[in-house]
């Protein structure tokens, strides 16, 4: 566990789908396993409140479900520190202190803020907390003096704001914070079974936990090349979501075989999907095995989280002591 510190987080949306697995989680696991980084991964449950303050009943269960998916995907508590934002109260204090130095204009011009406010019209997002979302995120990141933040492109504006806030702090008080880098990885864009972006809110996701008949049914329902109406019509794998998934889960030989058989109409979509469902089931088997272990041992999950909270708090407390001193605020009597 030596090396540069990495930090990332996810809002507790509950169980994760294959888009989350390939978009973020597998990258987190790869960074952990590369051995060169000291990784901190946390559940941003306070961030969930910024948009879901009126409906909080699922946040706790979603938090635990998500940690179980992380462990199932291969995050290893012996290598990575896994913790919960709301358990490390220093995040709130640093958020407050950073809010004092963050110009309103930086928050108001944040593209994510404007988009989300326009899109999520069913929620009233005209709150102080929602506007301050990126300030809390900045606190999360610089608290650990992270060198790198593995995120998707959608998070780039937030990391950029974090960099600006860190620079401003360093300029106003003292050079405490390294300026964090976003770590982007090329990720295959995974579509849901209906051909739109895979998203929990579209109800089109294949979950990491899906297996057996439920998994087969979802794969059977996947949209394919719209021009391939009958089995005898030749298909175009490059336009087919099922083929993209074969690329992730099937052997190179199977991928080649499916491609040729689709183009020549030697097999139909039903058969191709059956092969895919089997390949996904096999690919997810180690994940399901770990998941079953943790589901059967909830005490172990609790202990992992508690240990992670303690490890994170140790760093957070040290950072806050430096910050208070630099800002000449608060006495430890
Ligand atoms: N905003 C991130 C998301 O929606 C979650 C998040 C909160 C985060 N704090 C963070 C990500 C710090 C990286 C670093 O996915």
CSV table of C-alpha atoms in Angstrom, one decimal, residues 20-314:
chain,number,residue,atom,x,y,z
A,20,UNK,CA,-21.0,0.9,-13.7
A,21,UNK,CA,-18.7,-2.1,-13.6
A,22,UNK,CA,-17.0,-1.2,-16.9
A,23,UNK,CA,-17.3,2.5,-16.5
A,24,UNK,CA,-15.7,2.8,-13.1
A,25,UNK,CA,-15.4,-0.2,-10.8
A,26,UNK,CA,-13.1,-2.3,-13.0
A,27,UNK,CA,-10.8,0.6,-13.2
A,28,UNK,CA,-10.8,1.0,-9.5
A,29,UNK,CA,-9.9,-2.6,-9.1
A,30,UNK,CA,-7.1,-2.3,-11.7
A,31,UNK,CA,-5.6,0.7,-9.9
A,32,UNK,CA,-5.7,-1.3,-6.7
A,33,UNK,CA,-4.1,-4.3,-8.2
A,34,UNK,CA,-1.4,-2.4,-10.1
A,35,UNK,CA,0.3,-2.1,-6.7
A,36,UNK,CA,1.5,1.4,-7.4
A,37,UNK,CA,-1.3,3.3,-5.6
A,38,UNK,CA,-2.8,3.7,-2.2
A,39,UNK,CA,-6.5,3.6,-3.0
A,40,UNK,CA,-9.3,5.2,-1.1
A,41,UNK,CA,-12.9,4.5,-2.3
A,42,UNK,CA,-15.9,5.8,-0.5
A,43,UNK,CA,-19.7,6.0,-0.6
A,44,UNK,CA,-20.8,9.6,-1.1
A,45,UNK,CA,-24.0,9.3,1.0
A,46,UNK,CA,-24.1,13.0,1.8
A,47,UNK,CA,-24.0,13.7,-1.9
A,48,UNK,CA,-27.1,11.5,-2.3
A,49,UNK,CA,-28.9,14.0,-0.1
A,50,UNK,CA,-28.2,16.9,-2.4
A,51,UNK,CA,-30.8,15.6,-4.8
A,52,UNK,CA,-32.7,13.1,-2.7
A,53,UNK,CA,-33.2,15.0,0.5
A,54,UNK,CA,-37.0,14.4,0.3
A,55,UNK,CA,-36.6,10.6,0.0
A,56,UNK,CA,-33.9,9.2,2.2
A,57,UNK,CA,-35.3,5.8,3.2
A,58,UNK,CA,-33.2,3.9,0.7
A,59,UNK,CA,-29.8,5.6,1.2
A,60,UNK,CA,-28.6,3.3,4.0
A,61,UNK,CA,-29.5,0.0,2.3
A,62,UNK,CA,-28.1,1.3,-1.0
A,63,UNK,CA,-24.9,2.2,0.7
A,64,UNK,CA,-24.4,-1.4,1.9
A,65,UNK,CA,-25.5,-2.9,-1.4
A,66,UNK,CA,-23.0,-0.8,-3.2
A,67,UNK,CA,-20.1,-1.8,-0.9
A,68,UNK,CA,-21.1,-5.4,-1.4
A,69,UNK,CA,-20.9,-4.9,-5.2
A,70,UNK,CA,-17.5,-3.3,-4.8
A,71,UNK,CA,-16.2,-6.3,-2.8
A,72,UNK,CA,-17.8,-8.7,-5.3
A,73,UNK,CA,-16.0,-6.9,-8.2
A,74,UNK,CA,-12.7,-7.5,-6.5
A,75,UNK,CA,-12.0,-4.4,-4.3
A,76,UNK,CA,-9.9,-5.9,-1.5
A,77,UNK,CA,-10.0,-4.3,1.9
A,78,UNK,CA,-6.5,-5.5,2.6
A,79,UNK,CA,-5.3,-3.3,-0.3
A,80,UNK,CA,-7.9,-0.5,-0.6
A,81,UNK,CA,-9.6,1.6,2.1
A,82,UNK,CA,-13.3,1.5,1.7
A,83,UNK,CA,-15.3,3.9,3.7
A,84,UNK,CA,-18.5,6.0,4.1
A,85,UNK,CA,-18.4,9.7,3.7
A,86,UNK,CA,-20.9,10.5,6.5
A,87,UNK,CA,-18.8,8.4,8.9
A,88,UNK,CA,-15.9,10.7,8.6
A,89,UNK,CA,-17.3,14.0,9.9
A,90,UNK,CA,-14.2,15.9,8.9
A,91,UNK,CA,-15.6,16.0,5.3
A,92,UNK,CA,-18.4,18.3,6.7
A,93,UNK,CA,-15.9,20.6,8.4
A,94,UNK,CA,-13.7,20.9,5.3
A,95,UNK,CA,-16.7,21.4,3.2
A,96,UNK,CA,-17.7,24.3,5.4
A,97,UNK,CA,-14.3,25.9,5.4
A,98,UNK,CA,-14.0,25.5,1.6
A,99,UNK,CA,-17.4,27.0,1.2
A,100,UNK,CA,-16.1,30.3,2.7
A,101,UNK,CA,-13.5,30.6,-0.1
A,102,UNK,CA,-15.5,29.4,-3.1
A,103,UNK,CA,-16.9,32.2,-5.3
A,104,UNK,CA,-20.6,31.7,-6.0
A,105,UNK,CA,-19.9,32.3,-9.7
A,106,UNK,CA,-17.7,29.2,-10.0
A,107,UNK,CA,-20.7,27.1,-8.7
A,108,UNK,CA,-23.3,28.8,-10.8
A,109,UNK,CA,-21.5,28.3,-14.0
A,110,UNK,CA,-20.8,24.6,-13.4
A,111,UNK,CA,-22.4,22.8,-16.4
A,112,UNK,CA,-23.5,19.8,-14.4
A,113,UNK,CA,-25.4,22.1,-12.0
A,114,UNK,CA,-27.3,23.7,-14.8
A,115,UNK,CA,-28.0,20.4,-16.7
A,116,UNK,CA,-29.2,18.5,-13.6
A,117,UNK,CA,-31.4,21.4,-12.5
A,118,UNK,CA,-33.1,21.5,-15.9
A,119,UNK,CA,-33.4,17.8,-16.3
A,120,UNK,CA,-34.5,16.7,-12.8
A,121,UNK,CA,-37.6,18.9,-12.9
A,122,UNK,CA,-39.5,16.5,-10.6
A,123,UNK,CA,-37.2,17.5,-7.7
A,124,UNK,CA,-36.7,21.0,-6.4
A,125,UNK,CA,-33.0,21.5,-6.7
A,126,UNK,CA,-32.9,25.2,-5.8
A,127,UNK,CA,-31.1,24.4,-2.6
A,128,UNK,CA,-27.9,25.5,-1.0
A,129,UNK,CA,-26.7,21.9,-0.7
A,130,UNK,CA,-27.2,21.1,-4.4
A,131,UNK,CA,-25.4,24.3,-5.5
A,132,UNK,CA,-22.6,23.3,-3.1
A,133,UNK,CA,-22.3,19.7,-4.4
A,134,UNK,CA,-18.9,20.4,-6.0
A,135,UNK,CA,-17.5,22.0,-2.8
A,136,UNK,CA,-18.3,18.9,-0.9
A,137,UNK,CA,-16.7,16.8,-3.6
A,138,UNK,CA,-13.6,19.1,-3.5
A,139,UNK,CA,-13.5,18.5,0.3
A,140,UNK,CA,-13.7,14.7,-0.3
A,141,UNK,CA,-10.8,14.8,-2.7
A,142,UNK,CA,-8.3,17.2,-1.2
A,143,UNK,CA,-8.9,15.8,2.3
A,144,UNK,CA,-6.7,12.8,1.3
A,145,UNK,CA,-4.3,15.0,-0.7
A,146,UNK,CA,-5.1,12.7,-3.6
A,147,UNK,CA,-2.8,12.8,-6.5
A,148,UNK,CA,-5.4,11.2,-8.8
A,149,UNK,CA,-9.1,10.9,-9.1
A,150,UNK,CA,-10.4,8.0,-11.3
A,151,UNK,CA,-13.7,9.3,-12.8
A,152,UNK,CA,-15.8,9.3,-15.9
A,153,UNK,CA,-15.8,12.3,-18.3
A,154,UNK,CA,-19.1,13.4,-16.7
A,155,UNK,CA,-17.1,14.3,-13.5
A,156,UNK,CA,-14.5,16.4,-15.2
A,157,UNK,CA,-16.1,19.8,-14.4
A,158,UNK,CA,-16.2,18.7,-10.7
A,159,UNK,CA,-12.5,17.8,-10.7
A,160,UNK,CA,-11.6,21.0,-12.4
A,161,UNK,CA,-13.5,23.0,-9.7
A,162,UNK,CA,-11.7,20.9,-7.1
A,163,UNK,CA,-8.4,22.0,-8.6
A,164,UNK,CA,-9.4,25.6,-8.6
A,165,UNK,CA,-10.6,25.5,-5.0
A,166,UNK,CA,-7.3,23.7,-3.9
A,167,UNK,CA,-5.3,26.4,-5.7
A,168,UNK,CA,-7.2,29.2,-4.0
A,169,UNK,CA,-6.8,27.6,-0.6
A,170,UNK,CA,-3.0,27.2,-1.2
A,171,UNK,CA,-2.8,30.8,-2.4
A,172,UNK,CA,-4.9,32.3,0.5
A,173,UNK,CA,-3.3,30.4,3.4
A,174,UNK,CA,-0.5,27.9,2.8
A,175,UNK,CA,0.5,25.2,0.3
A,176,UNK,CA,-1.2,22.3,1.9
A,177,UNK,CA,-2.9,20.6,-1.0
A,178,UNK,CA,-1.5,18.9,-4.1
A,179,UNK,CA,-3.6,19.7,-7.2
A,180,UNK,CA,-5.4,16.5,-8.1
A,181,UNK,CA,-5.4,15.0,-11.6
A,182,UNK,CA,-8.5,13.4,-13.1
A,183,UNK,CA,-7.6,9.8,-14.2
A,184,UNK,CA,-9.8,9.0,-17.3
A,185,UNK,CA,-9.8,5.6,-18.8
A,186,UNK,CA,-11.1,4.5,-22.1
A,187,UNK,CA,-14.3,2.6,-21.3
A,188,UNK,CA,-16.5,0.7,-23.7
A,189,UNK,CA,-19.8,2.5,-23.9
A,190,UNK,CA,-22.3,0.0,-22.7
A,191,UNK,CA,-25.9,0.3,-23.9
A,192,UNK,CA,-28.9,-1.1,-22.0
A,193,UNK,CA,-31.1,-3.8,-23.2
A,194,UNK,CA,-33.3,-1.2,-25.0
A,195,UNK,CA,-30.3,0.3,-26.9
A,196,UNK,CA,-30.2,3.5,-24.8
A,197,UNK,CA,-27.4,4.3,-22.4
A,198,UNK,CA,-27.4,1.7,-19.6
A,199,UNK,CA,-29.0,3.5,-16.6
A,200,UNK,CA,-30.9,2.5,-13.5
A,201,UNK,CA,-33.5,5.2,-14.2
A,202,UNK,CA,-34.2,3.8,-17.7
A,203,UNK,CA,-34.9,0.3,-16.3
A,204,UNK,CA,-32.7,-1.2,-19.0
A,205,UNK,CA,-29.8,-2.4,-16.9
A,206,UNK,CA,-28.1,-5.8,-16.5
A,207,UNK,CA,-27.0,-5.8,-12.9
A,208,UNK,CA,-23.8,-7.3,-11.7
A,209,UNK,CA,-26.0,-9.4,-9.5
A,210,UNK,CA,-28.2,-10.7,-12.3
A,211,UNK,CA,-28.0,-14.5,-12.9
A,212,UNK,CA,-29.9,-17.5,-14.0
A,213,UNK,CA,-33.2,-17.1,-15.6
A,214,UNK,CA,-33.4,-13.4,-14.9
A,215,UNK,CA,-30.2,-12.8,-16.7
A,216,UNK,CA,-31.2,-15.0,-19.7
A,217,UNK,CA,-34.5,-13.1,-20.0
A,218,UNK,CA,-32.7,-9.7,-20.1
A,219,UNK,CA,-30.3,-10.9,-22.7
A,220,UNK,CA,-33.1,-12.4,-24.7
A,221,UNK,CA,-34.9,-9.0,-24.6
A,222,UNK,CA,-31.8,-7.1,-26.0
A,223,UNK,CA,-32.3,-5.0,-29.1
A,224,UNK,CA,-30.4,-6.2,-32.1
A,225,UNK,CA,-29.7,-4.9,-35.6
A,226,UNK,CA,-33.1,-3.5,-36.5
A,227,UNK,CA,-32.7,-4.6,-40.1
A,228,UNK,CA,-32.4,-8.2,-39.1
A,229,UNK,CA,-36.1,-9.2,-38.9
A,230,UNK,CA,-35.9,-12.8,-39.8
A,231,UNK,CA,-33.3,-15.5,-39.1
A,232,UNK,CA,-32.4,-15.6,-42.9
A,233,UNK,CA,-31.6,-11.9,-43.0
A,234,UNK,CA,-27.9,-11.3,-42.8
A,235,UNK,CA,-27.0,-9.2,-39.7
A,236,UNK,CA,-24.6,-6.3,-39.1
A,237,UNK,CA,-22.7,-7.1,-35.9
A,238,UNK,CA,-21.1,-3.7,-35.8
A,239,UNK,CA,-24.6,-2.2,-35.2
A,240,UNK,CA,-25.6,-4.8,-32.6
A,241,UNK,CA,-25.4,-4.3,-28.9
A,242,UNK,CA,-25.4,-8.1,-28.4
A,243,UNK,CA,-22.2,-8.3,-30.4
A,244,UNK,CA,-20.6,-5.5,-28.2
A,245,UNK,CA,-21.3,-7.7,-25.2
A,246,UNK,CA,-19.8,-10.7,-26.9
A,247,UNK,CA,-16.7,-8.7,-27.2
A,248,UNK,CA,-16.5,-8.3,-23.4
A,249,UNK,CA,-17.6,-11.7,-22.3
A,250,UNK,CA,-16.8,-14.3,-25.0
A,251,UNK,CA,-13.5,-15.7,-26.2
A,252,UNK,CA,-11.9,-14.3,-29.3
A,253,UNK,CA,-12.8,-17.5,-31.1
A,254,UNK,CA,-16.5,-17.2,-30.2
A,255,UNK,CA,-16.5,-13.5,-31.1
A,256,UNK,CA,-15.2,-14.4,-34.6
A,257,UNK,CA,-17.6,-17.3,-34.9
A,258,UNK,CA,-20.6,-15.1,-33.9
A,259,UNK,CA,-19.6,-12.4,-36.3
A,260,UNK,CA,-19.3,-14.7,-39.3
A,261,UNK,CA,-22.5,-16.6,-38.4
A,262,UNK,CA,-24.4,-13.3,-38.0
A,263,UNK,CA,-23.2,-11.9,-41.3
A,264,UNK,CA,-24.0,-15.1,-43.2
A,265,UNK,CA,-27.3,-15.6,-41.4
A,266,UNK,CA,-26.0,-19.0,-40.3
A,267,UNK,CA,-27.4,-18.5,-36.8
A,268,UNK,CA,-30.3,-16.4,-35.6
A,269,UNK,CA,-30.3,-13.8,-32.8
A,270,UNK,CA,-31.9,-16.2,-30.4
A,271,UNK,CA,-29.0,-18.6,-30.6
A,272,UNK,CA,-26.5,-15.7,-30.5
A,273,UNK,CA,-28.1,-14.3,-27.3
A,274,UNK,CA,-28.2,-17.8,-25.7
A,275,UNK,CA,-24.5,-18.0,-26.2
A,276,UNK,CA,-24.1,-14.5,-24.8
A,277,UNK,CA,-26.2,-15.2,-21.7
A,278,UNK,CA,-23.9,-18.2,-21.0
A,279,UNK,CA,-20.8,-16.2,-21.5
A,280,UNK,CA,-22.0,-13.4,-19.2
A,281,UNK,CA,-23.0,-15.9,-16.6
A,282,UNK,CA,-19.6,-17.5,-16.7
A,283,UNK,CA,-17.9,-14.1,-16.6
A,284,UNK,CA,-19.8,-13.0,-13.6
A,285,UNK,CA,-19.4,-16.2,-11.7
A,286,UNK,CA,-16.4,-15.1,-9.6
A,287,UNK,CA,-18.3,-11.9,-8.8
A,288,UNK,CA,-21.4,-13.8,-7.8
A,289,UNK,CA,-19.3,-16.1,-5.6
A,290,UNK,CA,-17.8,-13.2,-3.7
A,291,UNK,CA,-21.2,-11.5,-3.5
A,292,UNK,CA,-22.8,-14.7,-2.0
A,293,UNK,CA,-20.0,-14.8,0.6
A,294,UNK,CA,-20.5,-11.3,1.7
A,295,UNK,CA,-24.3,-11.6,1.7
A,296,UNK,CA,-24.0,-14.6,4.0
A,297,UNK,CA,-21.6,-12.7,6.2
A,298,UNK,CA,-23.0,-9.2,6.8
A,299,UNK,CA,-20.9,-8.8,9.9
A,300,UNK,CA,-17.8,-9.0,7.8
A,301,UNK,CA,-19.0,-6.2,5.5
A,302,UNK,CA,-19.7,-4.1,8.6
A,303,UNK,CA,-16.2,-4.7,9.9
A,304,UNK,CA,-14.6,-3.8,6.6
A,305,UNK,CA,-16.5,-0.5,6.5
A,306,UNK,CA,-15.7,0.2,10.1
A,307,UNK,CA,-12.0,-0.4,9.6
A,308,UNK,CA,-12.1,1.7,6.4
A,309,UNK,CA,-13.8,4.5,8.3
A,310,UNK,CA,-11.0,4.5,10.9
A,311,UNK,CA,-8.3,4.5,8.3
A,312,UNK,CA,-9.8,7.3,6.4
A,313,UNK,CA,-10.5,9.3,9.6
A,314,UNK,CA,-6.9,9.1,10.6
